[in-house]
XYZ file of C-alpha atoms in Angstrom:
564
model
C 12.506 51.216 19.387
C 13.390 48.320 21.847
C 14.187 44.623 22.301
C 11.509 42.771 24.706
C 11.837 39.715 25.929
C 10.397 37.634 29.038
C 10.598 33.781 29.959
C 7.828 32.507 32.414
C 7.663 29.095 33.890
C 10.746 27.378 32.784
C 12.225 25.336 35.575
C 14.842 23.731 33.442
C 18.358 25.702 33.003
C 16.372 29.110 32.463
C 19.663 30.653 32.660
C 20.999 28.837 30.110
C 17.988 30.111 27.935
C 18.620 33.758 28.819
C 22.405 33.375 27.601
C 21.393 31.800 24.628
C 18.448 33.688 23.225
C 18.370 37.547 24.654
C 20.782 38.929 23.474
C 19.988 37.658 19.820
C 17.687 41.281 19.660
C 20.274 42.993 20.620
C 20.405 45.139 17.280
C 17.115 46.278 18.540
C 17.939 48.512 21.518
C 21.931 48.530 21.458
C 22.738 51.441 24.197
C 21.948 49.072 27.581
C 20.116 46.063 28.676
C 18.437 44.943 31.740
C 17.697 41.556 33.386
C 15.603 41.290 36.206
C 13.863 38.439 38.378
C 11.748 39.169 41.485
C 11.291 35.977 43.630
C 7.490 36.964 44.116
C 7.084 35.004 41.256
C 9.061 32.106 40.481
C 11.338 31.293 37.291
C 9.562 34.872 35.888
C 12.452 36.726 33.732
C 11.746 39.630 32.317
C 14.237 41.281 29.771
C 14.908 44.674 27.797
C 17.412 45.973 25.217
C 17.134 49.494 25.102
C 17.294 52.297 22.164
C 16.752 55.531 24.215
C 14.032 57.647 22.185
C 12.955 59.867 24.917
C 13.575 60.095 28.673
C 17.292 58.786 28.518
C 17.446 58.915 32.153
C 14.096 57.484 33.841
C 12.706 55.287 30.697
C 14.694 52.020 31.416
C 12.587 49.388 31.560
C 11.362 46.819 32.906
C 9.924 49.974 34.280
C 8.531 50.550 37.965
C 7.375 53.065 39.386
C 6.572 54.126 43.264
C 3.116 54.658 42.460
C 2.493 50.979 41.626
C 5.730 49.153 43.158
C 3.615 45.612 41.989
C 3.861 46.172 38.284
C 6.670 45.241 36.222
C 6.456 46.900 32.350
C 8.231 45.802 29.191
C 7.191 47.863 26.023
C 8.334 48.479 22.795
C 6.507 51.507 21.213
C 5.145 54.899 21.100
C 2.586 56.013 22.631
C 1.212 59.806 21.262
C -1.840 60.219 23.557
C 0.526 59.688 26.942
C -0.241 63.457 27.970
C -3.562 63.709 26.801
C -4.302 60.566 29.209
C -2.307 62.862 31.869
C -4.735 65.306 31.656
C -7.893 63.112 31.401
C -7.361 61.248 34.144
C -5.560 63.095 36.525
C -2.382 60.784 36.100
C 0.915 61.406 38.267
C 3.721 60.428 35.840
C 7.029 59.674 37.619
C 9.598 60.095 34.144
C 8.855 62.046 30.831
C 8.315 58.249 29.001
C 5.643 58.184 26.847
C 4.909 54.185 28.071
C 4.372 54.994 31.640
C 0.913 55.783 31.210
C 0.119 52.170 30.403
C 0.733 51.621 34.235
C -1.837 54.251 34.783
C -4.007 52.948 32.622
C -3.685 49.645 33.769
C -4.461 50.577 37.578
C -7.024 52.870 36.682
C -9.196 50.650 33.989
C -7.902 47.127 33.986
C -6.232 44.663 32.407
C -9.499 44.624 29.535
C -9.211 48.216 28.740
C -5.537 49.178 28.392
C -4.519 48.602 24.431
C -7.859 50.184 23.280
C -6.982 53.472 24.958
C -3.425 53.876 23.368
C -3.130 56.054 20.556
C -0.021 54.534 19.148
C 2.077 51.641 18.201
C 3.387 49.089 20.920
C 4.078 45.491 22.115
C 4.092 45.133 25.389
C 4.342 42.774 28.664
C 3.019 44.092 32.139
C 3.469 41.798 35.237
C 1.153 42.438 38.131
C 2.717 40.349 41.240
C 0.082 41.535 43.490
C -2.834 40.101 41.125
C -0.791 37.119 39.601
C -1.640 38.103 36.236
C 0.136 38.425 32.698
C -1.070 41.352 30.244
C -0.058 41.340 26.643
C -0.886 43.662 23.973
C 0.082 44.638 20.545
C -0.785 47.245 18.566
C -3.666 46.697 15.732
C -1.339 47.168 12.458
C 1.506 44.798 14.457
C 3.809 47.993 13.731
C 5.752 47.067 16.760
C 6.630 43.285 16.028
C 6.108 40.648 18.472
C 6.079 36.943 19.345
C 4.591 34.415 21.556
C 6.088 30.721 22.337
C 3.538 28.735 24.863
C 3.843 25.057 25.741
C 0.444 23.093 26.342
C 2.398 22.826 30.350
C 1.953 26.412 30.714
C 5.425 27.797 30.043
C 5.726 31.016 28.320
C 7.734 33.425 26.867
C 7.593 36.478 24.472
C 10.292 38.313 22.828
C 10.427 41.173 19.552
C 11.407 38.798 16.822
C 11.253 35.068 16.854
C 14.938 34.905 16.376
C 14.983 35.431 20.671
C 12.666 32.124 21.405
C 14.131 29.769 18.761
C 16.606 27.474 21.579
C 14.498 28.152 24.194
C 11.955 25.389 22.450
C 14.596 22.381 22.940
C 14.159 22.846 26.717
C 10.331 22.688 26.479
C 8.863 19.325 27.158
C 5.536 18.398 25.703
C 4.253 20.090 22.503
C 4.822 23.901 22.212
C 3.839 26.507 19.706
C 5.941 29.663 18.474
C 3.707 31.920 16.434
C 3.497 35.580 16.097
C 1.242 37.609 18.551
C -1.726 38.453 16.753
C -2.031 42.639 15.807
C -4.873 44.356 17.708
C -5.136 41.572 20.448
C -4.063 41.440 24.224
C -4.282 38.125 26.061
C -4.674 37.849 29.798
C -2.176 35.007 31.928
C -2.562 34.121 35.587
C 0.524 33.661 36.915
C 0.873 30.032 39.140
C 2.543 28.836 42.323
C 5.242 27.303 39.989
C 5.970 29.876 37.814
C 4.173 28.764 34.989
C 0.845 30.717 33.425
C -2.555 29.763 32.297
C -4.498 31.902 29.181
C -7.897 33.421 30.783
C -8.609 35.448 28.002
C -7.982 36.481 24.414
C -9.289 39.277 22.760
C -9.327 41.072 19.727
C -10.005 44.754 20.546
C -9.151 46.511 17.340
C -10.255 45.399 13.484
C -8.341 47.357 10.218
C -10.865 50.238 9.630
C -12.147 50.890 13.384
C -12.807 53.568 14.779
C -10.583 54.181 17.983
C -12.179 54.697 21.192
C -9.498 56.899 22.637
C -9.710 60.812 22.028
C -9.039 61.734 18.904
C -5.563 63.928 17.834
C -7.456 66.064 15.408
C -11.043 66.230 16.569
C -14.158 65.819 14.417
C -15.326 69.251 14.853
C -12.332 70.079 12.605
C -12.955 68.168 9.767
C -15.395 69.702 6.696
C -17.831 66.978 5.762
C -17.510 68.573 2.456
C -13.988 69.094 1.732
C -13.075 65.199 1.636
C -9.710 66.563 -0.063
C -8.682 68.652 2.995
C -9.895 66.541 5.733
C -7.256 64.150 4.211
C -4.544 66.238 4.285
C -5.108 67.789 7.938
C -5.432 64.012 9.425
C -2.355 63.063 7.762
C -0.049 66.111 8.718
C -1.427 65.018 11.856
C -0.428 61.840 11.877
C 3.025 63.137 10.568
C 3.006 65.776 13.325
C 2.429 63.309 16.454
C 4.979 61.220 15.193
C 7.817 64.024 15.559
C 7.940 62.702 19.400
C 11.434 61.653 20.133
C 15.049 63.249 21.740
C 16.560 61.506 18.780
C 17.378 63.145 15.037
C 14.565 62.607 12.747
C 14.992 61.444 9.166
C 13.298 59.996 6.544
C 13.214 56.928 3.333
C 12.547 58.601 0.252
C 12.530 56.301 -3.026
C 10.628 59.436 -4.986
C 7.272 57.547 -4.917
C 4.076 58.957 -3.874
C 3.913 57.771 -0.491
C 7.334 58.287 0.527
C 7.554 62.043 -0.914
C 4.381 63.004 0.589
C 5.828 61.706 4.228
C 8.527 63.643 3.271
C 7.260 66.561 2.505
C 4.730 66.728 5.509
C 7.981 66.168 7.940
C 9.714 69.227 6.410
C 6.758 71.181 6.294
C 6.275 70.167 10.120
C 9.630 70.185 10.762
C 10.078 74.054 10.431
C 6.572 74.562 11.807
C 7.852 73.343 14.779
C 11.362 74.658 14.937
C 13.474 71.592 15.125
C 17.005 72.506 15.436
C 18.434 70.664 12.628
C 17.783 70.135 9.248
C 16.223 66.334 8.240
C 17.973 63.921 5.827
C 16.311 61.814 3.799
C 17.793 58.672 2.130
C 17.761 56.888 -1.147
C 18.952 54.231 -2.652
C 19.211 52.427 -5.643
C 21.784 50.575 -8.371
C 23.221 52.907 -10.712
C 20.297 54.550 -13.194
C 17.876 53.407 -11.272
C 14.356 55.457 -11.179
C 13.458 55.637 -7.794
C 17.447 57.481 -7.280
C 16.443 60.393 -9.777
C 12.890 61.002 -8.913
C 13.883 61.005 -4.707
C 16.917 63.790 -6.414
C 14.057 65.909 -7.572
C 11.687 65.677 -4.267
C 14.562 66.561 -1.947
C 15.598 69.328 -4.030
C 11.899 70.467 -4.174
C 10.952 70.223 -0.346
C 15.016 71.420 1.114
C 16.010 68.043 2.999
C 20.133 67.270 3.651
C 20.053 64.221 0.585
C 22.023 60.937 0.795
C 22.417 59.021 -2.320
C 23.154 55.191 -1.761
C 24.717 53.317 -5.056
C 24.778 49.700 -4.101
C 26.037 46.611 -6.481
C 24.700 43.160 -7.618
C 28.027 42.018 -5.447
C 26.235 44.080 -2.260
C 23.448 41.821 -2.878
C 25.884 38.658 -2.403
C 27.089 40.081 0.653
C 24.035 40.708 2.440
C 21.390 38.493 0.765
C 21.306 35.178 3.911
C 21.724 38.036 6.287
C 18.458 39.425 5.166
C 16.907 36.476 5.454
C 18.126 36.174 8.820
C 16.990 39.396 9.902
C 13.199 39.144 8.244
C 12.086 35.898 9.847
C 10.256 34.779 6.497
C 10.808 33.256 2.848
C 8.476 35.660 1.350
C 9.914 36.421 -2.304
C 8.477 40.080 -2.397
C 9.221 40.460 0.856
C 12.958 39.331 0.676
C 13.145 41.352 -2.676
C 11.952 44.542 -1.449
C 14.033 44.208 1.293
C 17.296 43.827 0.425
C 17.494 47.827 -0.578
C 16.305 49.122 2.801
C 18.804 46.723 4.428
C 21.781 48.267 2.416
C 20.317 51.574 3.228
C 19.474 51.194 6.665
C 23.197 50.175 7.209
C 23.938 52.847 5.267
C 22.292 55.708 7.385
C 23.217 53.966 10.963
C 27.108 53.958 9.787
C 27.076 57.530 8.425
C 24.487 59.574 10.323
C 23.587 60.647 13.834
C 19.597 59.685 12.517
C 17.931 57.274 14.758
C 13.885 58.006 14.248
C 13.237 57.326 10.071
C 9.516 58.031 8.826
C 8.750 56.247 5.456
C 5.114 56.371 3.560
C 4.669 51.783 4.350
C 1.193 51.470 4.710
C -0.384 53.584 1.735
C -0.265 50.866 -0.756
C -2.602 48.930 1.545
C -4.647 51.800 2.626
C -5.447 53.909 -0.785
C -5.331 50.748 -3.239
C -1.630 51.393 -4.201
C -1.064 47.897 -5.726
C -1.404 48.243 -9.820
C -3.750 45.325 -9.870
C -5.861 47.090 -8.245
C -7.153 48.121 -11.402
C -8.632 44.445 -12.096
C -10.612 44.779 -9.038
C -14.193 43.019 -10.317
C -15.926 45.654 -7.761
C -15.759 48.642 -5.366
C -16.478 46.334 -2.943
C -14.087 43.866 -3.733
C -11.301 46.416 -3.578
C -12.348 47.821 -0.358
C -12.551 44.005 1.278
C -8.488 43.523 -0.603
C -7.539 46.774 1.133
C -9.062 45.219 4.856
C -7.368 42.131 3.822
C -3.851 43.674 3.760
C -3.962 45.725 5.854
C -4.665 42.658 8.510
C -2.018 40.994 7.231
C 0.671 43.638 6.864
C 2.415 42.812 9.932
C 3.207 39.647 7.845
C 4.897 41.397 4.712
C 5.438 45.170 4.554
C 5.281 45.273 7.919
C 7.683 43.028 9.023
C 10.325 44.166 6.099
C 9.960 47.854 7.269
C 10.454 47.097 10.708
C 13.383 44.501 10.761
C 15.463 46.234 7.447
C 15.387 49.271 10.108
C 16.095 47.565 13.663
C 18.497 45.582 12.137
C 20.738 48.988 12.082
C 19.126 49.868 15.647
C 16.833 52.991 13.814
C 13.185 53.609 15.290
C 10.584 53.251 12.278
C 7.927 55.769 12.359
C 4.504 55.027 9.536
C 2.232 58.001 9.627
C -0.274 56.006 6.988
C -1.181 53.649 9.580
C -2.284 56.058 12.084
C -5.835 54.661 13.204
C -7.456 58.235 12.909
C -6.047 58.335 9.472
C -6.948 54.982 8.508
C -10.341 54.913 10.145
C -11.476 58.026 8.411
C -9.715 56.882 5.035
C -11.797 53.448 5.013
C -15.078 55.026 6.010
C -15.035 57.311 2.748
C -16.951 55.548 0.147
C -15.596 52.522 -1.785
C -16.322 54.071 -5.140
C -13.944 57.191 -4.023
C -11.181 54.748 -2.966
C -10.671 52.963 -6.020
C -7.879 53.740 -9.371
C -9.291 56.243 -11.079
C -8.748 56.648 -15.227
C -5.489 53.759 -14.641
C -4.109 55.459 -11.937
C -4.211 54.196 -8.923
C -4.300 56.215 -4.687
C -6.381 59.199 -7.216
C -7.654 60.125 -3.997
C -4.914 60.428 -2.206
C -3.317 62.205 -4.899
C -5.799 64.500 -5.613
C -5.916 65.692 -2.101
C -2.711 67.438 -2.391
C -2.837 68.422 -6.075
C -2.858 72.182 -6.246
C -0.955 72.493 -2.890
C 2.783 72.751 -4.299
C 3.776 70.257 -1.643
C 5.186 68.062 -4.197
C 5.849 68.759 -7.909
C 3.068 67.382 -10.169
C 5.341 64.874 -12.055
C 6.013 63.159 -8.816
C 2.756 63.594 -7.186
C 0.803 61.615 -10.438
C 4.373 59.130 -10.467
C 2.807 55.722 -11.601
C 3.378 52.872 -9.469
C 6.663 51.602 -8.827
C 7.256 48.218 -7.137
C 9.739 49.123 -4.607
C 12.619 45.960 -5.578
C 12.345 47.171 -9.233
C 12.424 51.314 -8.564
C 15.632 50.850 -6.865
C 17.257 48.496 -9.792
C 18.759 49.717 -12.677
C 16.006 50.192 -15.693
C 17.844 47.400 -17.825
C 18.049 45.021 -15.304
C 15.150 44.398 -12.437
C 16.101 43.166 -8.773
C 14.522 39.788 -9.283
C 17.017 39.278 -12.292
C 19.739 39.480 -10.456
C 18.631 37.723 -7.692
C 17.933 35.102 -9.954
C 21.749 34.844 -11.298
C 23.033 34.890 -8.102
C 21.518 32.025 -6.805
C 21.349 30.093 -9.968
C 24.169 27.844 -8.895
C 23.411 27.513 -5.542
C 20.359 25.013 -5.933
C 20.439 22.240 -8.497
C 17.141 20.688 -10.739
C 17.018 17.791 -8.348
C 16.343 19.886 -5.585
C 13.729 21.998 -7.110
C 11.807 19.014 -8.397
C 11.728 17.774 -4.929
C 10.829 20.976 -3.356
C 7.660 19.432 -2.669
C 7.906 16.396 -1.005
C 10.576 18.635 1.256
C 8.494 21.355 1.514
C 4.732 20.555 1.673
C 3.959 24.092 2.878
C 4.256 27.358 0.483
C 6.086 24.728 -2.089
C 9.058 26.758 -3.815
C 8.542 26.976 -7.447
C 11.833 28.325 -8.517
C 15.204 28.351 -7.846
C 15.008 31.805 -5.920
C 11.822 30.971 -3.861
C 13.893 27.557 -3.001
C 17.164 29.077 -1.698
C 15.410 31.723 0.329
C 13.124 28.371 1.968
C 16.323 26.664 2.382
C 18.104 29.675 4.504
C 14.878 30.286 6.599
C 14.967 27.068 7.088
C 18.406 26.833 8.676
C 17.770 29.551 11.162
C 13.870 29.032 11.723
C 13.140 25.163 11.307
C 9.879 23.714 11.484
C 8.361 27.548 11.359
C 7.341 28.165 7.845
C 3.588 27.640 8.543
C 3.263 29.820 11.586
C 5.687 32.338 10.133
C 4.606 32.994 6.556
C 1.163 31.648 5.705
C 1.057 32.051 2.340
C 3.000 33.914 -0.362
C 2.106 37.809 -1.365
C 1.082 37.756 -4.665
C -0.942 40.129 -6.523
C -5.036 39.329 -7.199
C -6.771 39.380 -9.496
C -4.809 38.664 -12.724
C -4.533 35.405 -14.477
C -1.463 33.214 -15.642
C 0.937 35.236 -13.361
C 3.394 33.000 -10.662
C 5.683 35.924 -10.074
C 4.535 38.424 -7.505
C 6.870 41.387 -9.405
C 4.828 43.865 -10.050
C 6.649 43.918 -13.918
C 4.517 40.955 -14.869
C 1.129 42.635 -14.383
C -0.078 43.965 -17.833
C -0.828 47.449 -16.362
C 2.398 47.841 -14.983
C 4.663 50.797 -17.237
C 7.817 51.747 -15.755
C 9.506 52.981 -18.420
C 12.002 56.301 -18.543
C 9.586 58.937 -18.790
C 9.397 62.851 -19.419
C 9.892 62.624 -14.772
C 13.113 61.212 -15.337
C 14.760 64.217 -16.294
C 16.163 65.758 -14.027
């Protein structure tokens, strides 16, 4: 995990932008940072805050490389096919960093056939001074985060998290737009005498579902046509097992849901299989009696990880709540919600552990129809269409909160349910299969590993827990106290005009106002591009909350699991 960040085409003060925005990311890749300019192509800046996950020696970036002195790389990301490319095409890396091969690929293929051939999660920038040209690329689930600010005059810049482009837009003349860079796309810039770039092409190379057209990790001679069950399980240990790529210490979230566990629980099966020298700690959190602290007590018992406990207050909640905010570049209410526990426990782990790399189950929900109102789905096909839907748009909600909670505290995110094998062969099983099953909803994905022992059978049929209400105390949900903490903070006069203020994703409450009116103060002017609409579950009538507790299905009550 790293900061990116390049400026093309300013003319005005672009010094004066670099002090002001760069080192805003920081957070994102705290060990050393890099500014570089090469006068072969004029007010070009390219930028890089580094978090050293492998090659601590060769792998600072913007990367070159003897073999193709013209290129210039920025890249945040894995990429788990590097070798495999080695070997395919004859490649001559010059460090052990997984993002080299881009280069390769680059010289070897061209600009239109880079990002497709990546097995793995990325944003990235490569400058080719030789060809005057500008490729940009992020990965099809928008795992790695990314943003784009472009000026109808041709100026440019990208940069991790908006948070990096925000001043640079008073020094822009003419109209300008700051949006993030859309998952699964790579856009094409020639570079011009004065510095400045023009778009040449835009494409979308990768849809949720696709198949991928690089060689597959776990090849389709070993998968059973007939044991759906087990061809599950093998492609997600091996999405796990790819993952385990880093110099770092590995850990993992564990709230005691089913997605979390079963991450979990493949990484300390995989773990031992291949003889990491330390034993993994996972982390949970939660206020007081809270359900998701007792059921993660039970998994990490059951699978042998080193267990942190994190007991946070509603006064934690005061203390951190604009700085959330802040860090997640939207006014989401779910999003902001579910957040505010993996802040406190990504501080948590960064303060009191030697962990950088964290694996956590984000992605299932989407996937395997996690969401309880999935059960209302009018269809098969409607569900499947609902799971394509959010899974586009994840970079936008669970996406973004799993990523910036994380970087925040400088720790690599790693999300084995969004591996494109995975998800490709997941999707292409029939709808039917997919869907809740007798009220209980990811059946498939749960009965894939029933039998196994992998997890115990009270946590692997868990119901549904939304993730801001598992980690509050039973008597008292998240949004509650949320609710009384920013009671007095906006009056009834500025709720009722909420919507002459804001025209765009209205607030309706008191809660959904003050989080507009702290986005607001950091990202102005942004709400549209940022956050298009506001999650909120589908399918079920009179609801305006998006809290899961609302939903008629939804039962978390202290059950038989609970004991401990």
């Amino acid at each position: 995990m790293c900061g990116i960040w390049a400026l093309f085409g300013l003319d005005k003060q672009p010094l004066t932008c670099i002090c002001e925005n760069f080192n805003k990311i920081s957070h994102r890749g705290p060990e050393a940072f890099k500014i570089e300019f090469d006068n072969r192509v004029k007010n070009g800046y390219l930028g890089f805050h580094r978090l050293a996950i492998v090659d601590s020696l060769y792998g600072m970036q913007p990367m070159r490389i003897l073999k193709h002195p013209h290129l210039f790389l920025l890249c945040n990301g894995e990429i788990y096919n590097w070798d495999n490319l080695r070997k395919q095409h004859d490649f001559e890396y010059a460090t052990k960093c997984d993002v080299e091969v881009i280069m390769h690929m680059y010289n070897y293929a061209g600009a239109n056939n880079v990002a497709q051939s990546l097995d793995g999660v990325f944003a990235f920038c490569l400058m080719d001074v030789l060809n005057r040209r500008i490729l940009i690329a992020r990965d099809p689930y928008g795992v790695r985060p990314l943003f784009r600010l472009r000026s109808e005059n041709g100026q440019l810049a990208i940069c991790s998290e908006s948070k990096g482009l925000m001043a640079i837009s008073k020094h822009i003349s003419g109209n300008w737009t700051l949006e993030p860079f859309p998952p699964g796309h790579y856009e094409i810039y020639e570079i011009l005498d004065d510095g400045r770039t023009k778009l040449l092409e835009s494409c979308r190379y990768h849809k949720p579902g696709g198949k991928p057209s690089f060689r597959w990790y776990i090849s389709w001679g070993a998968l059973n046509p007939k044991d759906v069950p087990g061809n599950i399980r093998k492609l997600l240990s091996g999405a796990v097992e790819k993952r385990l790529m880093t110099d770092r210490q590995i850990g993992c979230l564990l709230s005691g849901g089913l997605d979390s566990s079963l991450i979990a629980a493949l990484l300390m099966k995989l773990a031992k299989e291949n003889k990491l020298p330390y034993q993994i700690q996972s982390f949970a959190i939660g206020m007081g009696d809270s359900p998701d602290i007792i059921a993660a007590r039970q998994v990490a018992r059951h699978i042998g990880t080193k267990h942190h406990e994190v007991i946070f207050t509603q006064q934690d909640v005061i203390d951190v709540l604009n700085d959330v905010i802040y860090s997640l570049e939207t006014y989401d209410i779910t999003t902001i919600r579910a957040s505010i526990g993996m802040y406190l426990l990504s501080k948590y782990i960064k303060q009191n552990t030697e962990t950088t790399v964290i694996f956590s189950g984000e992605g299932a929900d989407e996937l395997a129809q996690g969401y309880i109102y999935f059960r209302d789905a009018p269809n098969a096909r409607d569900a499947h269409n609902e799971s394509l839907r959010l899974l586009h748009d994840i970079y936008l909600y669970d996406g973004l909160r799993a990523d910036r909670t994380t970087s925040a505290f400088s720790l690599e995110l790693r999300v084995p349910f969004l591996d494109l094998q995975f998800t490709n062969y997941y999707l292409s099983l029939s709808p039917e299969s997919r869907q809740p099953q007798g009220g209980i909803e990811k059946h498939l994905l749960r009965s894939a590993f029933d039998g196994t022992g992998l997890l115990p059978d009270n946590i692997l049929w868990r119901h549904k827990e939304a993730f801001s209400d598992g980690v509050a105390s039973i008597k008292k949900s998240l949004f509650r106290v949320i609710q009384e903490i920013v009671e007095d903070r906006v009056s009834n006069e500025d709720l009722e005009n909420a919507g002459t203020k804001y025209p765009h994703c209205t607030p309706k409450t008191k809660e959904a106002y003050y989080y507009r009116r702290v986005f607001e103060s950091h990202y102005e002017g942004q709400a549209e591009n940022f956050t298009p609409y506001f999650w909120m579950p589908r399918w079920v009538k009179n609801i305006t909350d998006p809290s899961a507790r609302f939903i008629k299905h939804y039962a978390a009550k202290e059950e038989n699991w609970l004991k401990t």
